[in-house]
PDB file of C-alpha atoms in Angstrom:
ATOM      1  CA  MET A  59      44.522 185.824  -7.811  1.00  0.00           C
ATOM      2  CA  LYS A  60      43.320 184.046  -9.782  1.00  0.00           C
ATOM      3  CA  LYS A  61      39.447 184.384  -9.867  1.00  0.00           C
ATOM      4  CA  SER A  62      39.106 179.996 -10.838  1.00  0.00           C
ATOM      5  CA  VAL A  63      41.105 179.811  -7.031  1.00  0.00           C
ATOM      6  CA  LEU A  64      37.184 180.847  -5.163  1.00  0.00           C
ATOM      7  CA  THR A  65      35.181 179.977  -8.180  1.00  0.00           C
ATOM      8  CA  ARG A  66      36.229 176.961  -6.868  1.00  0.00           C
ATOM      9  CA  TYR A  67      36.670 177.420  -3.230  1.00  0.00           C
ATOM     10  CA  ARG A  68      33.008 178.509  -3.733  1.00  0.00           C
ATOM     11  CA  ILE A  69      31.269 175.358  -5.685  1.00  0.00           C
ATOM     12  CA  MET A  70      33.544 173.341  -2.557  1.00  0.00           C
ATOM     13  CA  ALA A  71      31.655 175.537   0.111  1.00  0.00           C
ATOM     14  CA  TYR A  72      28.496 174.345  -2.282  1.00  0.00           C
ATOM     15  CA  VAL A  73      28.665 171.118  -1.639  1.00  0.00           C
ATOM     16  CA  THR A  74      30.112 170.973   1.103  1.00  0.00           C
ATOM     17  CA  GLY A  75      26.923 172.743   3.283  1.00  0.00           C
ATOM     18  CA  VAL A  76      25.128 170.935   0.449  1.00  0.00           C
ATOM     19  CA  LEU A  77      25.653 167.578   2.370  1.00  0.00           C
ATOM     20  CA  LEU A  78      26.325 168.327   5.582  1.00  0.00           C
ATOM     21  CA  VAL A  79      22.449 169.724   6.037  1.00  0.00           C
ATOM     22  CA  LEU A  80      21.888 166.222   4.186  1.00  0.00           C
ATOM     23  CA  LEU A  81      23.386 164.515   7.075  1.00  0.00           C
ATOM     24  CA  CYS A  82      21.700 165.981   9.446  1.00  0.00           C
ATOM     25  CA  LEU A  83      18.609 165.893   8.306  1.00  0.00           C
ATOM     26  CA  GLY A  84      19.451 162.615   7.823  1.00  0.00           C
ATOM     27  CA  MET A  85      20.852 161.575  11.782  1.00  0.00           C
ATOM     28  CA  ILE A  86      17.241 163.253  13.166  1.00  0.00           C
ATOM     29  CA  ALA A  87      15.788 160.741  10.033  1.00  0.00           C
ATOM     30  CA  LYS A  88      18.011 157.778  11.768  1.00  0.00           C
ATOM     31  CA  TYR A  89      17.951 158.412  15.207  1.00  0.00           C
ATOM     32  CA  ALA A  90      14.406 161.023  16.391  1.00  0.00           C
ATOM     33  CA  LEU A  91      12.384 159.318  14.356  1.00  0.00           C
ATOM     34  CA  GLY A  92      13.727 156.442  13.693  1.00  0.00           C
ATOM     35  CA  MET A  93      13.124 155.728   9.837  1.00  0.00           C
ATOM     36  CA  ASP A  94      14.530 152.654   9.196  1.00  0.00           C
ATOM     37  CA  GLY A  95      16.153 153.724   5.647  1.00  0.00           C
ATOM     38  CA  ALA A  96      18.290 156.262   6.955  1.00  0.00           C
ATOM     39  CA  ALA A  97      20.885 154.637   8.185  1.00  0.00           C
ATOM     40  CA  ASP A  98      21.937 153.509   4.951  1.00  0.00           C
ATOM     41  CA  ALA A  99      21.462 157.029   3.202  1.00  0.00           C
ATOM     42  CA  THR A 100      23.238 158.385   6.519  1.00  0.00           C
ATOM     43  CA  ARG A 101      26.215 156.535   6.073  1.00  0.00           C
ATOM     44  CA  VAL A 102      26.581 156.836   2.352  1.00  0.00           C
ATOM     45  CA  ILE A 103      26.699 160.845   2.714  1.00  0.00           C
ATOM     46  CA  ALA A 104      29.321 161.130   5.737  1.00  0.00           C
ATOM     47  CA  ILE A 105      31.804 159.788   4.078  1.00  0.00           C
ATOM     48  CA  ALA A 106      30.434 161.330   1.016  1.00  0.00           C
ATOM     49  CA  HIS A 107      31.444 165.531   3.266  1.00  0.00           C
ATOM     50  CA  GLY A 108      33.840 163.261   5.366  1.00  0.00           C
ATOM     51  CA  TRP A 109      36.328 163.208   1.467  1.00  0.00           C
ATOM     52  CA  LEU A 110      34.779 166.466   0.412  1.00  0.00           C
ATOM     53  CA  TYR A 111      35.455 168.074   3.391  1.00  0.00           C
ATOM     54  CA  VAL A 112      39.466 166.894   2.702  1.00  0.00           C
ATOM     55  CA  ILE A 113      39.465 168.346  -0.915  1.00  0.00           C
ATOM     56  CA  TYR A 114      36.990 171.965   1.009  1.00  0.00           C
ATOM     57  CA  LEU A 115      39.955 172.007   2.951  1.00  0.00           C
ATOM     58  CA  VAL A 116      42.868 172.217   0.381  1.00  0.00           C
ATOM     59  CA  PHE A 117      40.645 175.869  -1.399  1.00  0.00           C
ATOM     60  CA  ALA A 118      39.641 177.058   1.721  1.00  0.00           C
ATOM     61  CA  PHE A 119      43.733 177.321   2.927  1.00  0.00           C
ATOM     62  CA  ASP A 120      45.006 177.670  -0.419  1.00  0.00           C
ATOM     63  CA  LEU A 121      42.728 180.285  -1.532  1.00  0.00           C
ATOM     64  CA  GLY A 122      43.400 182.172   2.643  1.00  0.00           C
ATOM     65  CA  SER A 123      46.844 181.719   1.444  1.00  0.00           C
ATOM     66  CA  LYS A 124      46.771 184.003  -1.687  1.00  0.00           C
ATOM     67  CA  ALA A 125      44.552 186.378  -0.554  1.00  0.00           C
ATOM     68  CA  LYS A 126      46.677 186.875   2.944  1.00  0.00           C
ATOM     69  CA  TRP A 127      44.560 186.211   5.572  1.00  0.00           C
ATOM     70  CA  PRO A 128      45.180 186.252   8.892  1.00  0.00           C
ATOM     71  CA  VAL A 129      45.738 182.487  10.840  1.00  0.00           C
ATOM     72  CA  GLY A 130      42.062 182.954  12.367  1.00  0.00           C
ATOM     73  CA  LYS A 131      40.421 184.495   9.748  1.00  0.00           C
ATOM     74  CA  GLN A 132      41.669 181.153   7.638  1.00  0.00           C
ATOM     75  CA  LEU A 133      40.236 179.617  10.491  1.00  0.00           C
ATOM     76  CA  TRP A 134      36.636 180.471  10.860  1.00  0.00           C
ATOM     77  CA  VAL A 135      36.984 179.168   6.940  1.00  0.00           C
ATOM     78  CA  LEU A 136      37.986 176.062   7.221  1.00  0.00           C
ATOM     79  CA  ILE A 137      35.807 175.742  10.095  1.00  0.00           C
ATOM     80  CA  ALA A 138      32.649 176.630   8.305  1.00  0.00           C
ATOM     81  CA  GLY A 139      32.472 172.968   6.490  1.00  0.00           C
ATOM     82  CA  THR A 140      31.575 171.880   9.992  1.00  0.00           C
ATOM     83  CA  ILE A 141      29.157 173.678  11.365  1.00  0.00           C
ATOM     84  CA  PRO A 142      25.754 173.417   9.900  1.00  0.00           C
ATOM     85  CA  THR A 143      24.695 176.406   7.103  1.00  0.00           C
ATOM     86  CA  ALA A 144      27.604 178.113   8.571  1.00  0.00           C
ATOM     87  CA  ALA A 145      29.475 177.612   4.977  1.00  0.00           C
ATOM     88  CA  PHE A 146      27.142 179.689   3.059  1.00  0.00           C
ATOM     89  CA  PHE A 147      26.710 182.332   5.002  1.00  0.00           C
ATOM     90  CA  VAL A 148      30.914 182.630   5.482  1.00  0.00           C
ATOM     91  CA  GLU A 149      31.135 181.993   1.653  1.00  0.00           C
ATOM     92  CA  ARG A 150      28.688 184.417   1.053  1.00  0.00           C
ATOM     93  CA  LYS A 151      31.078 186.657   3.304  1.00  0.00           C
ATOM     94  CA  VAL A 152      34.155 185.347   1.544  1.00  0.00           C
ATOM     95  CA  SER A 153      32.944 186.310  -2.152  1.00  0.00           C
ATOM     96  CA  ALA A 154      31.519 188.784  -1.128  1.00  0.00           C
ATOM     97  CA  GLU A 155      35.102 191.192  -0.320  1.00  0.00           C
ATOM     98  CA  LEU A 156      37.286 189.106  -2.535  1.00  0.00           C
ATOM     99  CA  ASP A 157      34.996 189.748  -5.408  1.00  0.00           C
ATOM    100  CA  ALA A 158      35.894 193.534  -4.152  1.00  0.00           C
ATOM    101  CA  LYS A 159      39.053 192.988  -3.707  1.00  0.00           C
ATOM    102  CA  VAL A 160      39.884 191.690  -6.949  1.00  0.00           C
ATOM    103  CA  ALA A 161      37.468 194.598  -9.395  1.00  0.00           C
ATOM    104  CA  ALA A 162      39.368 197.477  -7.053  1.00  0.00           C
ATOM    105  CA  ASP A 163      42.838 196.052  -8.796  1.00  0.00           C
ATOM    106  CA  GLY A 164      42.086 194.540 -12.465  1.00  0.00           C
ATOM    107  CA  THR A 165      45.601 194.484 -13.029  1.00  0.00           C
ATOM    108  CA  GLU A 166      45.551 191.121 -10.875  1.00  0.00           C
ATOM    109  CA  LEU A 167      43.261 189.156 -12.131  1.00  0.00           C
ATOM    110  CA  ALA A 168      45.018 190.344 -15.549  1.00  0.00           C
ATOM    111  CA  LYS A 169      48.181 189.530 -14.908  1.00  0.00           C
ATOM    112  CA  ALA A 170      46.293 185.358 -13.312  1.00  0.00           C
TER     113      ALA A 170
END
């Protein structure tokens, strides 16, 4: 497995997580606080999160396939992009696990 596969997953996990947190804050501002300008910002953030989440799904599925994860773990990683702040925790756990795996098998990284 190439290190770049993990890197692009990590980037998209952070982007997806940040946009989802911003979307939640925008929804709170729009509905709970009644802020007028929040509707436009929320719309833009929602569209951006939707499109970027699809890219996150592709990268996360690619990572899971190359890491040979069981279906349950792969589903959890895929769903993490829809739960506010979950993408940060899941990304950290996955990165630590795969960094250790790549470090233990230096030949695999050298081939990539």
